[in-house]
C-alpha atoms as an extended CHARMM CRD file, in Angstrom:
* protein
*
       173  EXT
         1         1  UNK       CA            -20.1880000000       -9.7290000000        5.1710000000  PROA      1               0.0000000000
         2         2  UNK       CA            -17.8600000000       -7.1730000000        5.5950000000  PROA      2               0.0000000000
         3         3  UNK       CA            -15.2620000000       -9.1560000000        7.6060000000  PROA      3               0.0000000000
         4         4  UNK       CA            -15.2400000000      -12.2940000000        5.1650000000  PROA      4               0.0000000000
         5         5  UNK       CA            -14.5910000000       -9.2750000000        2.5360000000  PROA      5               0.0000000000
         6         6  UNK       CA            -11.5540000000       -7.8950000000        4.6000000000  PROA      6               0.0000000000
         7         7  UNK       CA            -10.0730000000      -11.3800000000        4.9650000000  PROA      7               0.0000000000
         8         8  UNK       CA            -10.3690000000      -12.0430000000        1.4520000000  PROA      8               0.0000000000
         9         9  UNK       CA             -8.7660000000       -9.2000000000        0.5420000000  PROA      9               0.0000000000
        10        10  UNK       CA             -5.8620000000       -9.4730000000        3.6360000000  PROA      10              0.0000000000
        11        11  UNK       CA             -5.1890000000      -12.9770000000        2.1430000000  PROA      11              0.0000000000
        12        12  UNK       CA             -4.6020000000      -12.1000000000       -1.2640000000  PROA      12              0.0000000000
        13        13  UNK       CA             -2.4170000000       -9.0250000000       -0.2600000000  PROA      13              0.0000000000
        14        14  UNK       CA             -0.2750000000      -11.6590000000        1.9330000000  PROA      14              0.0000000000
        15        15  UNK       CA             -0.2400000000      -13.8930000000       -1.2510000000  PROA      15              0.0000000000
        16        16  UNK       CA              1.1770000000      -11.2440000000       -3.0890000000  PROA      16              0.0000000000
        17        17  UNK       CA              3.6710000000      -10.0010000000       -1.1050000000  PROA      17              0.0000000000
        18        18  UNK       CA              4.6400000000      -13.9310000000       -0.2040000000  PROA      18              0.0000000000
        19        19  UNK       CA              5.1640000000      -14.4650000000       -4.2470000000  PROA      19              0.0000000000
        20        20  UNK       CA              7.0360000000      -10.9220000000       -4.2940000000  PROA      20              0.0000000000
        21        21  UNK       CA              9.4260000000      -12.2210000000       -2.2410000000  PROA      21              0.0000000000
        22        22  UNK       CA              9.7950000000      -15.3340000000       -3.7470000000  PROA      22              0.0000000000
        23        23  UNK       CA             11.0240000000      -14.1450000000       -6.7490000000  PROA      23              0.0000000000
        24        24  UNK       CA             14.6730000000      -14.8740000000       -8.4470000000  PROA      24              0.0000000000
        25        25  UNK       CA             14.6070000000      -14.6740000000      -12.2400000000  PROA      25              0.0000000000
        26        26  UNK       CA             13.5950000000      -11.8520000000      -14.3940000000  PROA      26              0.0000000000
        27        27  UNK       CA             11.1380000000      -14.2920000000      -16.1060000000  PROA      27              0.0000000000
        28        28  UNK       CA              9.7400000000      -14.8520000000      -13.0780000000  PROA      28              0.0000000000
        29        29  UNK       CA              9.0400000000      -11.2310000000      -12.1470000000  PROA      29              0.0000000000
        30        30  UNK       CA              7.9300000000      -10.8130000000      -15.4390000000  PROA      30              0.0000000000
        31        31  UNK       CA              4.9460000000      -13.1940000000      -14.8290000000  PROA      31              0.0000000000
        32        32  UNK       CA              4.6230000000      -11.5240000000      -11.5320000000  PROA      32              0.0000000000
        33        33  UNK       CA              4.6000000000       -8.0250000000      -12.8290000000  PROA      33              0.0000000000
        34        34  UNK       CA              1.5740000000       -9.5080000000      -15.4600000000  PROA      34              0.0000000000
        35        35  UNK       CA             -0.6040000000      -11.0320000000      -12.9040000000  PROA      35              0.0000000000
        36        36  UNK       CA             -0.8830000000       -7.5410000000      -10.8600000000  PROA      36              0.0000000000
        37        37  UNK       CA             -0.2330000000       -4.8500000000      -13.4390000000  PROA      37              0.0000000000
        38        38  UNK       CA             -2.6520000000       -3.2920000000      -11.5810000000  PROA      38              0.0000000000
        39        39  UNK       CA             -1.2770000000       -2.9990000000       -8.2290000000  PROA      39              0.0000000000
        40        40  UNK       CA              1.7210000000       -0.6090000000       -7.3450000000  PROA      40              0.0000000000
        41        41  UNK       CA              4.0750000000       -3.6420000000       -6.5430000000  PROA      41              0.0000000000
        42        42  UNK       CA              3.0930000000       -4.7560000000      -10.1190000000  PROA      42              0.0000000000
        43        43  UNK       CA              4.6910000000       -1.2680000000      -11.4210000000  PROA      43              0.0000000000
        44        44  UNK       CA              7.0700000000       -1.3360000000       -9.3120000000  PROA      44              0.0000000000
        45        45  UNK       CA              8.3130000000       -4.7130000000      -10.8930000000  PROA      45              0.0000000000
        46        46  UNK       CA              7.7740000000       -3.7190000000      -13.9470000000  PROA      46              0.0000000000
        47        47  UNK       CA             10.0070000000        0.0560000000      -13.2740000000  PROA      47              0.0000000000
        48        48  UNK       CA             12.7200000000       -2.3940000000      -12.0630000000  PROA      48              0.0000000000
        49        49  UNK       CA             12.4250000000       -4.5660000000      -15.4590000000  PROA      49              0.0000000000
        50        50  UNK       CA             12.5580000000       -1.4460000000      -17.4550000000  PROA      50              0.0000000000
        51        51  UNK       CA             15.2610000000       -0.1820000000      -15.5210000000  PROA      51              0.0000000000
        52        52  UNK       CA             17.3290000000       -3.3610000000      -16.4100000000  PROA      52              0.0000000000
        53        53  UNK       CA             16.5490000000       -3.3390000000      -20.0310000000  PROA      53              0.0000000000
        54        54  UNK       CA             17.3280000000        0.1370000000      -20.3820000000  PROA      54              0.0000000000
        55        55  UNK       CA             20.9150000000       -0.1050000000      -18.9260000000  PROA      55              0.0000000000
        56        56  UNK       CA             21.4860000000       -3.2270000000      -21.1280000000  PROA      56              0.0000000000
        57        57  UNK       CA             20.5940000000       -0.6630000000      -24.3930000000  PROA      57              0.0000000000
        58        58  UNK       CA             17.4640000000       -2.7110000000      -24.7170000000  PROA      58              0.0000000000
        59        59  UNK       CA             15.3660000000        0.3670000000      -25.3300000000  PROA      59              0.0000000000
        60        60  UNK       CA             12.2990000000       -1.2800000000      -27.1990000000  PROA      60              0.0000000000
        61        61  UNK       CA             11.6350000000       -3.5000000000      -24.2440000000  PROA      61              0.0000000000
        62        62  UNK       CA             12.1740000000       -0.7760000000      -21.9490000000  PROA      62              0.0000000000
        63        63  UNK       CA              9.9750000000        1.2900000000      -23.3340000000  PROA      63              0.0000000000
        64        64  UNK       CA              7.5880000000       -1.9310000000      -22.9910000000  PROA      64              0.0000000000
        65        65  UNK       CA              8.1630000000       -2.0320000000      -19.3910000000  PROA      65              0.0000000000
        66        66  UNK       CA              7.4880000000        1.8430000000      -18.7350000000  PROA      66              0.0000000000
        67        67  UNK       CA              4.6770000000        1.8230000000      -20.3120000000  PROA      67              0.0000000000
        68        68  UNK       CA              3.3760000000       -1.3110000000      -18.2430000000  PROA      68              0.0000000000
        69        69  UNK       CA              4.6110000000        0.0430000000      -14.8840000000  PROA      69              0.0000000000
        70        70  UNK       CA              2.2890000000        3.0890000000      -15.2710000000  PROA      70              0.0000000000
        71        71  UNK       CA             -0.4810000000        0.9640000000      -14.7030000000  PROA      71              0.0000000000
        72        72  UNK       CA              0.1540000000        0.2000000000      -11.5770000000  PROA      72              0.0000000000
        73        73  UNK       CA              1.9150000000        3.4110000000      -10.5320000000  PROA      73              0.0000000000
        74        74  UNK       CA             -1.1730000000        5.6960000000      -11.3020000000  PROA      74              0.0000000000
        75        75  UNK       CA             -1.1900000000        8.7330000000       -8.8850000000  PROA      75              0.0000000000
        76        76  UNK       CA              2.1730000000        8.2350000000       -7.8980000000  PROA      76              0.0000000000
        77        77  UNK       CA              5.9150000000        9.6920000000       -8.0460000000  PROA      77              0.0000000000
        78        78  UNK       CA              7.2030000000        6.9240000000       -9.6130000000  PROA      78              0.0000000000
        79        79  UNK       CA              4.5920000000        7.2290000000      -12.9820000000  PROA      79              0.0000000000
        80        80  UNK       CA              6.0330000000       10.4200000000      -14.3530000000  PROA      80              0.0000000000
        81        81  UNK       CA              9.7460000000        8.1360000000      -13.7490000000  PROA      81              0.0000000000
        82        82  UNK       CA              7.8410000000        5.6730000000      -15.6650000000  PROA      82              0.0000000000
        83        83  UNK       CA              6.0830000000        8.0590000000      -18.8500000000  PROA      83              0.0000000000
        84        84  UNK       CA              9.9890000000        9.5910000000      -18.7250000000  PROA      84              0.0000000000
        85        85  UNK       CA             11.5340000000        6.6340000000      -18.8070000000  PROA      85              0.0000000000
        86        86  UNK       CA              9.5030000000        5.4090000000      -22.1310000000  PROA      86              0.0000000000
        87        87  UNK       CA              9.6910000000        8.8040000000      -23.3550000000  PROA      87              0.0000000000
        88        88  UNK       CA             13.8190000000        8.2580000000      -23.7420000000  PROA      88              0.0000000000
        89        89  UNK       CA             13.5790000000        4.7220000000      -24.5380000000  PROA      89              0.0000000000
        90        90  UNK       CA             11.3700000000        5.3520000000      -27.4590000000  PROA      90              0.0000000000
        91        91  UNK       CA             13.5620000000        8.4660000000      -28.4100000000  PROA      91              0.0000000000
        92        92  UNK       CA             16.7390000000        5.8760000000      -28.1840000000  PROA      92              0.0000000000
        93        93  UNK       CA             15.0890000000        3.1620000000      -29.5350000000  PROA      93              0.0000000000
        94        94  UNK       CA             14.1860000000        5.9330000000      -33.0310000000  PROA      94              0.0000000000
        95        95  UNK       CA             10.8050000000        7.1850000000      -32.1830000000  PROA      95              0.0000000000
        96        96  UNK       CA             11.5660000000       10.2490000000      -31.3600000000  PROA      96              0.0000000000
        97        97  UNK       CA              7.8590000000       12.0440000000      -31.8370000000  PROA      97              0.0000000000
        98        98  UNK       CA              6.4170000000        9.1130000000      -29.9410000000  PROA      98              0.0000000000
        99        99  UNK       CA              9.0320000000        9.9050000000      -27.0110000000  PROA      99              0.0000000000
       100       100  UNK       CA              8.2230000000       13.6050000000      -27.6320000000  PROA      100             0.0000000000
       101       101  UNK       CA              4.3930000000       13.0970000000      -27.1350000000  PROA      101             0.0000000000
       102       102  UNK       CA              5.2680000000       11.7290000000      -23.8840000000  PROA      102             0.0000000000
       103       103  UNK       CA              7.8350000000       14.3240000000      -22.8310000000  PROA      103             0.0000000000
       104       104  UNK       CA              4.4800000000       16.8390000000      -23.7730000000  PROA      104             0.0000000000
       105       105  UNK       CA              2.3100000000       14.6250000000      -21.4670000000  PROA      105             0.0000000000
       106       106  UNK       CA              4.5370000000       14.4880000000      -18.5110000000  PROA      106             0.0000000000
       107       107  UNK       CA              4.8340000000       18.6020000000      -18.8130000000  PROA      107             0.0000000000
       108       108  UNK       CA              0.8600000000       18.7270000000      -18.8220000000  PROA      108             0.0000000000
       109       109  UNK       CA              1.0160000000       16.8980000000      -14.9710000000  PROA      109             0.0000000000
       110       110  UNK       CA              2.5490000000       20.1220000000      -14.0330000000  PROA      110             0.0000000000
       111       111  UNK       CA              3.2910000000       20.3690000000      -10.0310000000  PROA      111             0.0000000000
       112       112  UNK       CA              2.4650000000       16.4280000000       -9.9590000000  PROA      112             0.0000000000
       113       113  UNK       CA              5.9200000000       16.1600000000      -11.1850000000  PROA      113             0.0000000000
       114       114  UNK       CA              9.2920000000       16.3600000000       -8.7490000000  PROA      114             0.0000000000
       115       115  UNK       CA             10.9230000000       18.9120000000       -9.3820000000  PROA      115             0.0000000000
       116       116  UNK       CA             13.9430000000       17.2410000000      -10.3680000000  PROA      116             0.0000000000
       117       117  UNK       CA             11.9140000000       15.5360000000      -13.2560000000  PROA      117             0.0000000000
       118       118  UNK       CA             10.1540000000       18.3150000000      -14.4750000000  PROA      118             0.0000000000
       119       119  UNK       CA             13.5740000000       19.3170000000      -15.0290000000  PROA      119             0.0000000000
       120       120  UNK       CA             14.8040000000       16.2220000000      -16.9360000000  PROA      120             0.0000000000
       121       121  UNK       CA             12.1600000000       16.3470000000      -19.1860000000  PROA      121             0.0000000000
       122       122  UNK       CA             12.5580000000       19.9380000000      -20.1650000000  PROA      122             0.0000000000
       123       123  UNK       CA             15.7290000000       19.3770000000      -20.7810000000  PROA      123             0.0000000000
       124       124  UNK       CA             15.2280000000       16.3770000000      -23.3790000000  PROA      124             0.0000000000
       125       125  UNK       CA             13.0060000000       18.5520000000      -25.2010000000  PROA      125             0.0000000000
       126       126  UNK       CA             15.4210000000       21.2950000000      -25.5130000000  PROA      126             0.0000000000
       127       127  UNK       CA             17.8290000000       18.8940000000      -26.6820000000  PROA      127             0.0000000000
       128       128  UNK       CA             15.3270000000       17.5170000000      -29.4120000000  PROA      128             0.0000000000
       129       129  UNK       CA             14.4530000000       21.2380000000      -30.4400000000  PROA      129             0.0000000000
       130       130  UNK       CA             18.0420000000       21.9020000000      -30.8020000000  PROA      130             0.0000000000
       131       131  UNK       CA             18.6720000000       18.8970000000      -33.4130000000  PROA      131             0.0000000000
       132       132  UNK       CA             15.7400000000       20.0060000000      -34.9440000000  PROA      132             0.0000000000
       133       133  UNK       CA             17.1660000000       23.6180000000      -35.3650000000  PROA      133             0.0000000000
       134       134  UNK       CA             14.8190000000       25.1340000000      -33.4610000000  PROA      134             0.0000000000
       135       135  UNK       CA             16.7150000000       27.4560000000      -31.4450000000  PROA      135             0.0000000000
       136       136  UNK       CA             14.2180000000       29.8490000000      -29.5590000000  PROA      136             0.0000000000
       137       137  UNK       CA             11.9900000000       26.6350000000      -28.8350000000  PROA      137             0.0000000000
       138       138  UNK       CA             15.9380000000       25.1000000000      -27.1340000000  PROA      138             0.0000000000
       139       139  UNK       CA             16.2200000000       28.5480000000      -25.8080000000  PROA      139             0.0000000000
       140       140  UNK       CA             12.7710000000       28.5760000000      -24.0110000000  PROA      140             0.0000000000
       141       141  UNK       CA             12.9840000000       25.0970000000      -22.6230000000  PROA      141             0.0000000000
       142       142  UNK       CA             16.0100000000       25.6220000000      -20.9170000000  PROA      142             0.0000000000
       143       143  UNK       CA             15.1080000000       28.9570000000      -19.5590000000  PROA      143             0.0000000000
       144       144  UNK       CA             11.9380000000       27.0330000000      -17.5800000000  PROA      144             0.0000000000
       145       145  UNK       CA             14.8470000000       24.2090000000      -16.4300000000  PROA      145             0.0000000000
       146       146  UNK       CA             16.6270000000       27.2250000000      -14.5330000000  PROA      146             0.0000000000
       147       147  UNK       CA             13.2450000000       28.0650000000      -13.1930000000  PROA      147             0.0000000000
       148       148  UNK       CA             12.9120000000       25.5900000000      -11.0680000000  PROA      148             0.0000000000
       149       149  UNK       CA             13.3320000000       25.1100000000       -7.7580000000  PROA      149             0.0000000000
       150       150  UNK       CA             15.0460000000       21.3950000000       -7.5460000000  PROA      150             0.0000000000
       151       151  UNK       CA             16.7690000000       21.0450000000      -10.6960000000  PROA      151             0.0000000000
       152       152  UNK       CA             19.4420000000       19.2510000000       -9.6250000000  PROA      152             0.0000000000
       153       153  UNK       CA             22.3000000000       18.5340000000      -12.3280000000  PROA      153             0.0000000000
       154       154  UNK       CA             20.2820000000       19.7290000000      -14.9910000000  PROA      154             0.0000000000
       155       155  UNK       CA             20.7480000000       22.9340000000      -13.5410000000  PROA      155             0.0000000000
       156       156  UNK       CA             24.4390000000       22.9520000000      -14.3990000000  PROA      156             0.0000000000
       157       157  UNK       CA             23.9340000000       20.6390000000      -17.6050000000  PROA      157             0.0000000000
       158       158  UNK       CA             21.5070000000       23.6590000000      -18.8600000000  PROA      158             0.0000000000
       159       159  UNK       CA             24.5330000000       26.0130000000      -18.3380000000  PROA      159             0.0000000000
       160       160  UNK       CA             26.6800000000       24.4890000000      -20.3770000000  PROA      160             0.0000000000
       161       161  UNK       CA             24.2600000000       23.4780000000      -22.8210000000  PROA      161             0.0000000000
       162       162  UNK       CA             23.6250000000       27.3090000000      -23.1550000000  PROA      162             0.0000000000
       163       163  UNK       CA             26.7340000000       28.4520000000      -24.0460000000  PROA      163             0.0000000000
       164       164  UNK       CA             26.6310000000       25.9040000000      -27.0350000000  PROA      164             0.0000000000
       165       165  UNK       CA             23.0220000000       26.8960000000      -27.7200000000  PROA      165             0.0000000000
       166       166  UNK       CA             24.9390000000       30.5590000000      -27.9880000000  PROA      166             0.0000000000
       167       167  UNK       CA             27.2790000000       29.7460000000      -30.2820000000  PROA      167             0.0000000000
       168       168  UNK       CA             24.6260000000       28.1350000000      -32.2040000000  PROA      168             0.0000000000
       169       169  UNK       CA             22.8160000000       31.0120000000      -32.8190000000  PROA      169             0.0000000000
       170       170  UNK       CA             25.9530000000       33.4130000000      -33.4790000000  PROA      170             0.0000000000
       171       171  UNK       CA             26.8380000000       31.2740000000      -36.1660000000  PROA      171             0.0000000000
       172       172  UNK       CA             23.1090000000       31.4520000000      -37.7320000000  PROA      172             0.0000000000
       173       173  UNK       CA             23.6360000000       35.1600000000      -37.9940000000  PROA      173             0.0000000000
C-alpha cells in the first residue's frame, strides 16, 4: 500500500535527479525539461534554457522557454523571474502588448513578488508608457519603483530616468 506508493515515488525522484545530472547538451536538457515540465527541476531547466537564449538575442525562443518554466515553477520565486523574463522577450522580440499583459499579470501577484522584481517590472512599464507618450502613466510607475523597499538598481535607474521624464514634460508645455 502506502509503502510500495512511497518507493515508487522515491525511485522516480532518484531517476530524475540521476538524468539531471547526466545532462551535457542543450538538446538534451531540452528533452529533459519536456519530460517533467511539471516538476520544479523541469522549470528550472527550462529558466536556464531561456536564460541562454535570451543572452544570445534569441528572444522568440526565450520567451518559449519562460513561458514553459512557469509550469513547473508554480508558487515559487523563480515564476514571476520566469512571467518577467517572457514579458521582455516578447517586448524584444516586437510584441510589446503581449509583454505588457504579462508585466500587468506579474503586478496583480502583488507581495508574491521580490521586491527587487516588483521593481523591474514597474520600471519596464514606465519605460513602455514613456514611448507611448504617456507621461503621468511613466510618472506614476516610477513613483511606486521608489516605493519600495528592495529596489535595488532600479532605484537609481528611476532617478535618472526622472530627470529625462522632466524634461519630457517641460518640453510638452
Amino acid at each position: 500500500g502506502a509503502q510500495g506508493l512511497k518507493a515508487y515515488k522515491n525511485s522516480r525522484v532518484e531517476k530524475m535527479n540521476a538524468a539531471f545530472l547526466s545532462l551535457e547538451t542543450a538538446e538534451e536538457r531540452e528533452d529533459f525539461a519536456d519530460k517533467y515540465k511539471k516538476t520544479t527541476l523541469g522549470g528550472v531547466v527550462f529558466l536556464e534554457l531561456a536564460d541562454e537564449a535570451y543572452k544570445k538575442g534569441d528572444f522568440e525562443d526565450a520567451a518559449e522557454f519562460y513561458e514553459d518554466a512557469q509550469k513547473g515553477l508554480k508558487g515559487t520565486l523563480f515564476e514571476s523571474r520566469a512571467m518577467l523574463g517572457e514579458a521582455v522577450s516578447l517586448i524584444l522580440d516586437g510584441e510589446k502588448e503581449d509583454g505588457k499583459e504579462i508585466l500587468e499579470d506579474i503586478l496583480k501577484k502583488g507581495d508574491k513578488v521580490p521586491s527587487i522584481l516588483m521593481a523591474e517590472t514597474l520600471f519596464t512599464l514606465a519605460l513602455i508608457e514613456f514611448e507611448k507618450g504617456k507621461y503621468s502613466d511613466c510618472k506614476m510607475r516610477l513613483d511606486a519603483v521608489e516605493k519600495l523597499p528592495n529596489a535595488g538598481i532600479f532605484a537609481e535607474k528611476v532617478k535618472i530616468f526622472q530627470d529625462e521624464l522632466s524634461r519630457k514634460i517641460t518640453e510638452e508645455d
